[in-house]
CSV table of C-alpha atoms in Angstrom, one decimal:
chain,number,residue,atom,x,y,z
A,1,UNK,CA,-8.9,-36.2,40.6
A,2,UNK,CA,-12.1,-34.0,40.0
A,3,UNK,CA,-15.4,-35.1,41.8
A,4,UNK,CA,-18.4,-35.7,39.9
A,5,UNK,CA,-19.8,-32.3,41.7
A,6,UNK,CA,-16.8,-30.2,40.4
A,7,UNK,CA,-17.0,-31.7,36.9
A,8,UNK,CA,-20.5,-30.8,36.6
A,9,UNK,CA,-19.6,-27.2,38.1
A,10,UNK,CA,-16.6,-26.3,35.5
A,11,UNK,CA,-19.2,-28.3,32.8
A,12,UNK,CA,-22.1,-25.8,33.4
A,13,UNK,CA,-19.2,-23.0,33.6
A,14,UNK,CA,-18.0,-23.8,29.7
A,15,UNK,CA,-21.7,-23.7,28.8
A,16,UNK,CA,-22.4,-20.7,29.8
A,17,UNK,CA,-18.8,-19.2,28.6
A,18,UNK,CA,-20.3,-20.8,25.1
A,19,UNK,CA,-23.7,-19.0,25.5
A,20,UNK,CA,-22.0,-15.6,26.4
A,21,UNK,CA,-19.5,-16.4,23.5
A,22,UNK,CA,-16.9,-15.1,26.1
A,23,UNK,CA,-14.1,-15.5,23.0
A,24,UNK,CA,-15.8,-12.7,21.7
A,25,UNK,CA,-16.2,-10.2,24.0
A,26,UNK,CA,-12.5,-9.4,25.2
A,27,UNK,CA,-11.7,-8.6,21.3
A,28,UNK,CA,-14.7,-5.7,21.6
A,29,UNK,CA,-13.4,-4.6,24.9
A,30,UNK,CA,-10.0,-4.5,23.1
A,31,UNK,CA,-11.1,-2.9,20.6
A,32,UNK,CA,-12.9,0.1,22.4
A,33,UNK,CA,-9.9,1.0,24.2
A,34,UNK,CA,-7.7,1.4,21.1
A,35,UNK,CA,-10.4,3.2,19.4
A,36,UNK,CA,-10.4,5.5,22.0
A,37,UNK,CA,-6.7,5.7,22.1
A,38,UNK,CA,-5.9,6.3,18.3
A,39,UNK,CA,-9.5,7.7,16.8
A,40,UNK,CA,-11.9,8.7,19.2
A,41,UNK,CA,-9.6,10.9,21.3
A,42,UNK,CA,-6.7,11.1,19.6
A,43,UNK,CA,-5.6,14.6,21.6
A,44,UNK,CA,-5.7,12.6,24.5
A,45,UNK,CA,-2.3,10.9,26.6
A,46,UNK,CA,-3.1,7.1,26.0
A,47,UNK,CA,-2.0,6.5,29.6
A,48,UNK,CA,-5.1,9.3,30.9
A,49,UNK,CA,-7.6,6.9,28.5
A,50,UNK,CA,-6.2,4.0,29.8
A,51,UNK,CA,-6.5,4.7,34.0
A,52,UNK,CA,-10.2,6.9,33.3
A,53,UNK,CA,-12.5,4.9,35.5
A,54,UNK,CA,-15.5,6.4,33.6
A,55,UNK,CA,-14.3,5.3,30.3
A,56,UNK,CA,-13.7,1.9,32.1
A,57,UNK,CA,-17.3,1.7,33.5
A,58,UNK,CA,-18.7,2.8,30.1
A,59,UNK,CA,-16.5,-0.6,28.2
A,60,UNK,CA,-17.6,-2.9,31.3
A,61,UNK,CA,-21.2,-2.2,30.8
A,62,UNK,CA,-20.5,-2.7,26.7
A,63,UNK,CA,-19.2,-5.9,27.5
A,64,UNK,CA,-22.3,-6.5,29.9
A,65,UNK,CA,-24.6,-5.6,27.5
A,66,UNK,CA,-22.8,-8.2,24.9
A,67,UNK,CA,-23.1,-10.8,27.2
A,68,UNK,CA,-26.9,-10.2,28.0
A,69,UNK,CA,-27.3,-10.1,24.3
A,70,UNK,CA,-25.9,-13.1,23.6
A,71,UNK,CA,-27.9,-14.8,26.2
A,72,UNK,CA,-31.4,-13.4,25.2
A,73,UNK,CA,-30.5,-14.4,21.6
A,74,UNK,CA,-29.4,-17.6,22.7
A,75,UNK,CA,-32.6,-18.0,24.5
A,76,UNK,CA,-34.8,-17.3,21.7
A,77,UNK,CA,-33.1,-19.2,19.3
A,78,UNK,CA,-33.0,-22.1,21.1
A,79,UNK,CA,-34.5,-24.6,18.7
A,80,UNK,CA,-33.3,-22.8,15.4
A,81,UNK,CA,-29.5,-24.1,17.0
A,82,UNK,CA,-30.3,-27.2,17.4
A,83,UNK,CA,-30.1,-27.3,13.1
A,84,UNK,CA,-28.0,-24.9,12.3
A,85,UNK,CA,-25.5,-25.5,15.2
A,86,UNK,CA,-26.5,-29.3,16.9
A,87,UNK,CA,-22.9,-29.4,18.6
A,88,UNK,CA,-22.8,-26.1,20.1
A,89,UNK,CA,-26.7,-26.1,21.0
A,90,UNK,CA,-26.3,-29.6,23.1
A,91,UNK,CA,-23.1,-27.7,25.0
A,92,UNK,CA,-25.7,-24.7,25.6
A,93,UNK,CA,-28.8,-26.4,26.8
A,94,UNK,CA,-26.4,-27.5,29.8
A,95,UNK,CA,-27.7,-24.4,30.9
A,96,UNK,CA,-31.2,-24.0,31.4
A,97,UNK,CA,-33.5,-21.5,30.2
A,98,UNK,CA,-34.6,-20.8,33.3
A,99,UNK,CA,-30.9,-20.1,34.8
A,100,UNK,CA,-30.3,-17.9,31.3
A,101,UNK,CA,-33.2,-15.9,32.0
A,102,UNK,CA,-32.2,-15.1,35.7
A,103,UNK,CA,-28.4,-13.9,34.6
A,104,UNK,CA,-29.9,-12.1,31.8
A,105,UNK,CA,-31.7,-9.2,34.2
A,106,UNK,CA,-29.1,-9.6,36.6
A,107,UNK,CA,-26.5,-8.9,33.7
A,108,UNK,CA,-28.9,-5.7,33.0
A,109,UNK,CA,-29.8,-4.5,36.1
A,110,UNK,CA,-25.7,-4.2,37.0
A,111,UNK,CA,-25.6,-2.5,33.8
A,112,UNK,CA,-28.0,0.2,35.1
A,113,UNK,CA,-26.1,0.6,37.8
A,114,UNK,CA,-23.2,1.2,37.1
A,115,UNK,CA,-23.9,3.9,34.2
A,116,UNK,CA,-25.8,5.4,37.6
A,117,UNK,CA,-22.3,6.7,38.3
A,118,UNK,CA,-21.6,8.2,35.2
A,119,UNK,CA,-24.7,9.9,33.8
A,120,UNK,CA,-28.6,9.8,33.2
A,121,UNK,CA,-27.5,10.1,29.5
A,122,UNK,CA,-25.1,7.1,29.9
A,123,UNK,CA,-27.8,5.2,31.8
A,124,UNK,CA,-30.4,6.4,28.9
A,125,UNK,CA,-28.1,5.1,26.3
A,126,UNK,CA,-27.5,1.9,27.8
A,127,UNK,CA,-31.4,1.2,28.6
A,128,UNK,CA,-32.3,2.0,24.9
A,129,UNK,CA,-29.1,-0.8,23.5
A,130,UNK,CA,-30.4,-3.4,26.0
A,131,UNK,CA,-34.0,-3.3,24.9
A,132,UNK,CA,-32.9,-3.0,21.1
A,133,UNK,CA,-31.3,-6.0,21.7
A,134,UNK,CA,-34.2,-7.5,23.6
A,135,UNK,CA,-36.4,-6.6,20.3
A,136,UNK,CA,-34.4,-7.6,17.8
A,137,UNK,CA,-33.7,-11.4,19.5
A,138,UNK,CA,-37.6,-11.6,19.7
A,139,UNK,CA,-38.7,-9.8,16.7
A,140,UNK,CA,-36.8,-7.9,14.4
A,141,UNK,CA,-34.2,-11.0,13.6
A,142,UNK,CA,-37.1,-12.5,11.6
A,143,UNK,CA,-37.8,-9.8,9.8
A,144,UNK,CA,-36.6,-9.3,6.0
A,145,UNK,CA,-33.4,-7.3,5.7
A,146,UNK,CA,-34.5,-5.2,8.9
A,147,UNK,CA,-32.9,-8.2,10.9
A,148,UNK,CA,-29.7,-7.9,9.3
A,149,UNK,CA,-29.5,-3.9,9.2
A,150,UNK,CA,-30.1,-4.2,13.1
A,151,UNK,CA,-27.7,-6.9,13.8
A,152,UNK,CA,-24.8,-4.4,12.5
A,153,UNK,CA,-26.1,-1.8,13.7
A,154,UNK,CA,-26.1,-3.6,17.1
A,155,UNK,CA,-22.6,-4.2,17.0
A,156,UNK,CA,-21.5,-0.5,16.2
A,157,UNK,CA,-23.5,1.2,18.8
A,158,UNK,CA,-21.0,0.4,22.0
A,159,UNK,CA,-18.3,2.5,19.6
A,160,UNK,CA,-21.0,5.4,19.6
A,161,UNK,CA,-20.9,5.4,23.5
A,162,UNK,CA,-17.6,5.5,23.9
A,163,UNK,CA,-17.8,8.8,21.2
A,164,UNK,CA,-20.4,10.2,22.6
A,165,UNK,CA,-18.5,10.6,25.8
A,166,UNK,CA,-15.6,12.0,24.9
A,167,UNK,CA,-17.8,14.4,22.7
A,168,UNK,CA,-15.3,14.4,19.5
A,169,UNK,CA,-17.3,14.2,15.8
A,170,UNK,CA,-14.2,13.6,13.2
A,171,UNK,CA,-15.9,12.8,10.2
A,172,UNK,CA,-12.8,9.9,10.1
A,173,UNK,CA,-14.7,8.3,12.7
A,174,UNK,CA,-17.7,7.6,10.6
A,175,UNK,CA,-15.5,6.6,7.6
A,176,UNK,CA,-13.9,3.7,9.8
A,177,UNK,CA,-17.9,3.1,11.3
A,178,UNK,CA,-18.8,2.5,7.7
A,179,UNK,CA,-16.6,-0.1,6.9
A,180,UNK,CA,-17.1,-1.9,9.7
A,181,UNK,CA,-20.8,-1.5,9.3
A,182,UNK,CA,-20.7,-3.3,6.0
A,183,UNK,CA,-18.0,-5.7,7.2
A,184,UNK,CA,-20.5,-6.6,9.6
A,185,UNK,CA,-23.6,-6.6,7.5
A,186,UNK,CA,-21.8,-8.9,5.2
A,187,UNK,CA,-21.4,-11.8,7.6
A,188,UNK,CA,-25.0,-11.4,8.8
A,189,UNK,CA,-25.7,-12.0,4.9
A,190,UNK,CA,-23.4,-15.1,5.0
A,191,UNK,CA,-24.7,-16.3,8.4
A,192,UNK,CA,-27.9,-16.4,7.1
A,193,UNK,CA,-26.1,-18.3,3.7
A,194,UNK,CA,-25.1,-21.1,6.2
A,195,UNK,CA,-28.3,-21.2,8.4
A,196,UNK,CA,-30.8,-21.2,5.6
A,197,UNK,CA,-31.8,-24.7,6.9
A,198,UNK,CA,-32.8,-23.5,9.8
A,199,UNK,CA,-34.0,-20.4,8.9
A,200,UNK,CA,-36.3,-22.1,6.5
A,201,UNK,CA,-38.0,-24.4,9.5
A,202,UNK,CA,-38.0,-21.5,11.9
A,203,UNK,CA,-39.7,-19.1,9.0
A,204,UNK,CA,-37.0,-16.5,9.6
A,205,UNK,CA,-37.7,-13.9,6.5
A,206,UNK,CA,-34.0,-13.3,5.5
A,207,UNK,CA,-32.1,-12.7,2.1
A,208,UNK,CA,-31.8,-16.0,1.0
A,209,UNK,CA,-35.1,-18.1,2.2
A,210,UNK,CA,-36.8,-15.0,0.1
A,211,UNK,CA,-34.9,-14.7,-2.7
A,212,UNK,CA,-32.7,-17.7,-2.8
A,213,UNK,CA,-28.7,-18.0,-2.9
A,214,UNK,CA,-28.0,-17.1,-6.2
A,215,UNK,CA,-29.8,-13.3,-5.6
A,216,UNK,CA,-28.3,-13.6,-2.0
A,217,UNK,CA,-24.6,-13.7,-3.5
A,218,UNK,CA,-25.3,-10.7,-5.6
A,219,UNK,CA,-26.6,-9.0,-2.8
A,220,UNK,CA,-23.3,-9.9,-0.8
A,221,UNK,CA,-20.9,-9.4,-3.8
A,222,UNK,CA,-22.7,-5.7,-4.2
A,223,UNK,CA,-22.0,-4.9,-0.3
A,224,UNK,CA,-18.3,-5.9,-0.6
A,225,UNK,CA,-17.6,-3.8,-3.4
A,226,UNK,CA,-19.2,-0.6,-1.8
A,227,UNK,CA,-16.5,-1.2,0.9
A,228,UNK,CA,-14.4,0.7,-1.7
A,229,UNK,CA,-15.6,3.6,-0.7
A,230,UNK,CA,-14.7,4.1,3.0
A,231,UNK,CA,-11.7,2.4,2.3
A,232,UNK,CA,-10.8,5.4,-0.5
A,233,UNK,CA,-11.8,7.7,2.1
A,234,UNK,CA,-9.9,6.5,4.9
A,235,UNK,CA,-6.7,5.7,2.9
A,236,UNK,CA,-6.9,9.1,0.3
A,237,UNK,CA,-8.8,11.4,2.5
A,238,UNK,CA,-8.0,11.5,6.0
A,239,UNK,CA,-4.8,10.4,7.4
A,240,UNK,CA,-4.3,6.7,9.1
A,241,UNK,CA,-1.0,6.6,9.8
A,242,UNK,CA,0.3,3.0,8.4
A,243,UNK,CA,-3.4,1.3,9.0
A,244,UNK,CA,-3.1,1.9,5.2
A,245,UNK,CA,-2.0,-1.7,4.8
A,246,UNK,CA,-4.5,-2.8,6.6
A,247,UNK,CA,-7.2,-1.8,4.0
A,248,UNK,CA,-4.9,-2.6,1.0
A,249,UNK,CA,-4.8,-6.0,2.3
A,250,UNK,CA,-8.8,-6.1,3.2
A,251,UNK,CA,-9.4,-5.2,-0.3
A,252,UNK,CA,-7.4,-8.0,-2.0
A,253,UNK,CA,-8.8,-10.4,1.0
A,254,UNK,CA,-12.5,-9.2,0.1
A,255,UNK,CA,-11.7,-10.0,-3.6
A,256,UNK,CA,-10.8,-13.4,-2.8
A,257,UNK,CA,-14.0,-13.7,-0.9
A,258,UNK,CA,-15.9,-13.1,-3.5
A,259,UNK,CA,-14.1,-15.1,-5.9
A,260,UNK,CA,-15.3,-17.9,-2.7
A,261,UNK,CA,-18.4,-16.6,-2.5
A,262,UNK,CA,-19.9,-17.7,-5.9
A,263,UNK,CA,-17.8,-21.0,-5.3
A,264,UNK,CA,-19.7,-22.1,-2.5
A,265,UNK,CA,-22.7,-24.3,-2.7
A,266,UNK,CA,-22.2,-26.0,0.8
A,267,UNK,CA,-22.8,-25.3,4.8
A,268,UNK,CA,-18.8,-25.9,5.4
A,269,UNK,CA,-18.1,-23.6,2.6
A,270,UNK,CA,-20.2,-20.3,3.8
A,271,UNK,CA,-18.6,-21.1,6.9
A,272,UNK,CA,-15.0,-20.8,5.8
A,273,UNK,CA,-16.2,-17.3,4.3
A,274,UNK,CA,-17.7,-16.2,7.9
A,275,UNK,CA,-13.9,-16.9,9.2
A,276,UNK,CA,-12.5,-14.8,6.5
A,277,UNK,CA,-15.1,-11.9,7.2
A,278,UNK,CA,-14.2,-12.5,11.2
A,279,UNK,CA,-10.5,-12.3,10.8
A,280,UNK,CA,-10.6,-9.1,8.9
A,281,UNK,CA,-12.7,-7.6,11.1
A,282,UNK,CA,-10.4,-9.1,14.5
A,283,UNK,CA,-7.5,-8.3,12.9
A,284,UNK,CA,-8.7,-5.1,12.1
A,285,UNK,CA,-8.6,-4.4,15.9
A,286,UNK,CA,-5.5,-5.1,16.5
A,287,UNK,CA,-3.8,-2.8,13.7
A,288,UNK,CA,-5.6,0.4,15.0
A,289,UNK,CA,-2.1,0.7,16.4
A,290,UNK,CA,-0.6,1.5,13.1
A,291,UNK,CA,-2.4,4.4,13.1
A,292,UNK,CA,0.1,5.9,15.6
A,293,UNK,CA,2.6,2.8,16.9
A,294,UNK,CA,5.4,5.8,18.7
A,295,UNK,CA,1.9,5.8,21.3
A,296,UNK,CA,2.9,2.1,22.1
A,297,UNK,CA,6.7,2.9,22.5
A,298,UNK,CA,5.8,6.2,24.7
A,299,UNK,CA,3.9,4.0,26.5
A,300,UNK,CA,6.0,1.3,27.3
A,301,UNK,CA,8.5,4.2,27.6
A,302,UNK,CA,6.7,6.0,30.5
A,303,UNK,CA,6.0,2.5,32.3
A,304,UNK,CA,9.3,1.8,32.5
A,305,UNK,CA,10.4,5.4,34.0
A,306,UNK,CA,7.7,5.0,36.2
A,307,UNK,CA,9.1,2.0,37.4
A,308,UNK,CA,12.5,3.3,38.1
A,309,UNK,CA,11.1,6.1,39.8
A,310,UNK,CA,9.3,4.1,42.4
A,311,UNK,CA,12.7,1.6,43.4
């Protein structure tokens, strides 16, 4: 049976897992490895991707970064949660301010660190996504569409590290950074649907406290459409492999959404349509591999001779 002392312990340790929104963070580690793998550096073995320690510094201090972000966000919104999200806000004041503060720089300052080993470029990048962060959690995120454009552009930049060391510009690259863009920029639209109590109190200047819901949703419904576009690109254009179904299916799941979208009036509603926007955008993820799936059977291919080899 668990003391009082080591309930308390794993307590605080589920808080702060629910301030770093640790759930989310392996999925973008994930998802910068098979971005390297099948677009990013496509010309390269996956196994050579896979076991480069640089690449592996670069996703760690991503990751880092997220956290931090998460943490400095959380910090600053502190009171806004407490309407918006009351059950989730009373699991993340187990954690004080104080103690958020404290991991937050120490979360930075490894970040420096380590990109210390790969580059001043590296180092330069990172310093300038940490303090973005930093600005938009204290100021930008209350500002009128600039929060939003910010927020997605947040969560785009760790792919732009990962390109910018390995150097390779395929215009494919900013085809599938487009849709995701928007992807993302629409669920900062409906986040802001479901937290327009909150917003409201807090005198947060987005989309809907300044033009109301009903503008809002057209807003939203234009952004979905103009998906089409990288979507025609990436199936018609350039060449995906069988990640084709992927974006047949997004665009008959992003109809339905907005079908949804002008169907819902309530917090539990808009909600439902954030879950649709995250699985698309999770799912996404994981069927980068149909880009090129003989990589995963090569793979599991070579492990195995590897392992023979060795016995």
């Amino acid at each position: 049976m668990l003391t009082r002392k080591t309930k308390l312990v794993l307590t605080k340790i589920f808080s702060f897992f629910s301030v770093i929104r640790g759930y989310n963070i392996w999925v973008v580690a994930l998802a910068q490895y098979l971005s390297a793998i099948f677009i990013l550096a496509p010309e390269k073995r996956a196994l050579d991707i896979v076991l480069d320690w640089r690449l592996f510094l670069i996703v760690l201090a991503s990751t880092l970064t997220i956290a931090s972000g998460y943490i400095i966000n959380n910090f600053y919104d502190a009171k806004k949660d407490l309407i918006n999200r009351p059950k989730k806000a009373m699991i993340d004041r187990l954690v004080s301010q104080e103690t958020k503060l404290k991991v937050y720089f120490g979360i930075n300052f490894i970040v420096a660190f380590l990109m210390f080993f790969i580059s001043w470029r590296a180092m330069l990048f990172f310093s300038a996504y940490i303090f973005l962060i930093w600005f938009y959690s204290h100021k930008l995120k209350k500002m009128f569409l600039i929060g939003n454009v910010t927020a997605a552009v947040l969560a785009v930049l760790p792919f732009f590290g990962i390109l910018m060391y390995y150097k390779n510009f395929y215009e494919v690259i900013f085809a599938h950074a487009s849709f995701l863009f928007l992807l993302i920029l629409i669920r900062e639209l409906i986040k802001d649907l479901e937290n327009i109590e909150g917003d409201l109190i807090s005198d947060y200047k987005t989309i809907p406290v300044v033009f109301g819901e009903k503008r809002a949703k057209s807003i939203i419904s234009i952004l979905t459409i103009s998906t089409i576009v990288p979507i025609y690109f990436l199936i018609e254009i350039y060449n995906v492999g069988y990640m084709d179904i992927y974006f047949y299916l997004s665009l008959i799941a992003l109809l339905f959404f907005c079908m949804m979208l002008w169907k819902a009036t309530t917090k539990t509603e808009y909600l439902k349509l954030h879950f649709l926007l995250k699985f698309i955008i999770v799912s996404g993820v994981f069927c980068i591999v149909l880009i090129e799936p003989s990589v995963l059977f090569h793979g599991k291919k070579l492990i195995l001779t590897h392992s023979i080899s060795i016995y």
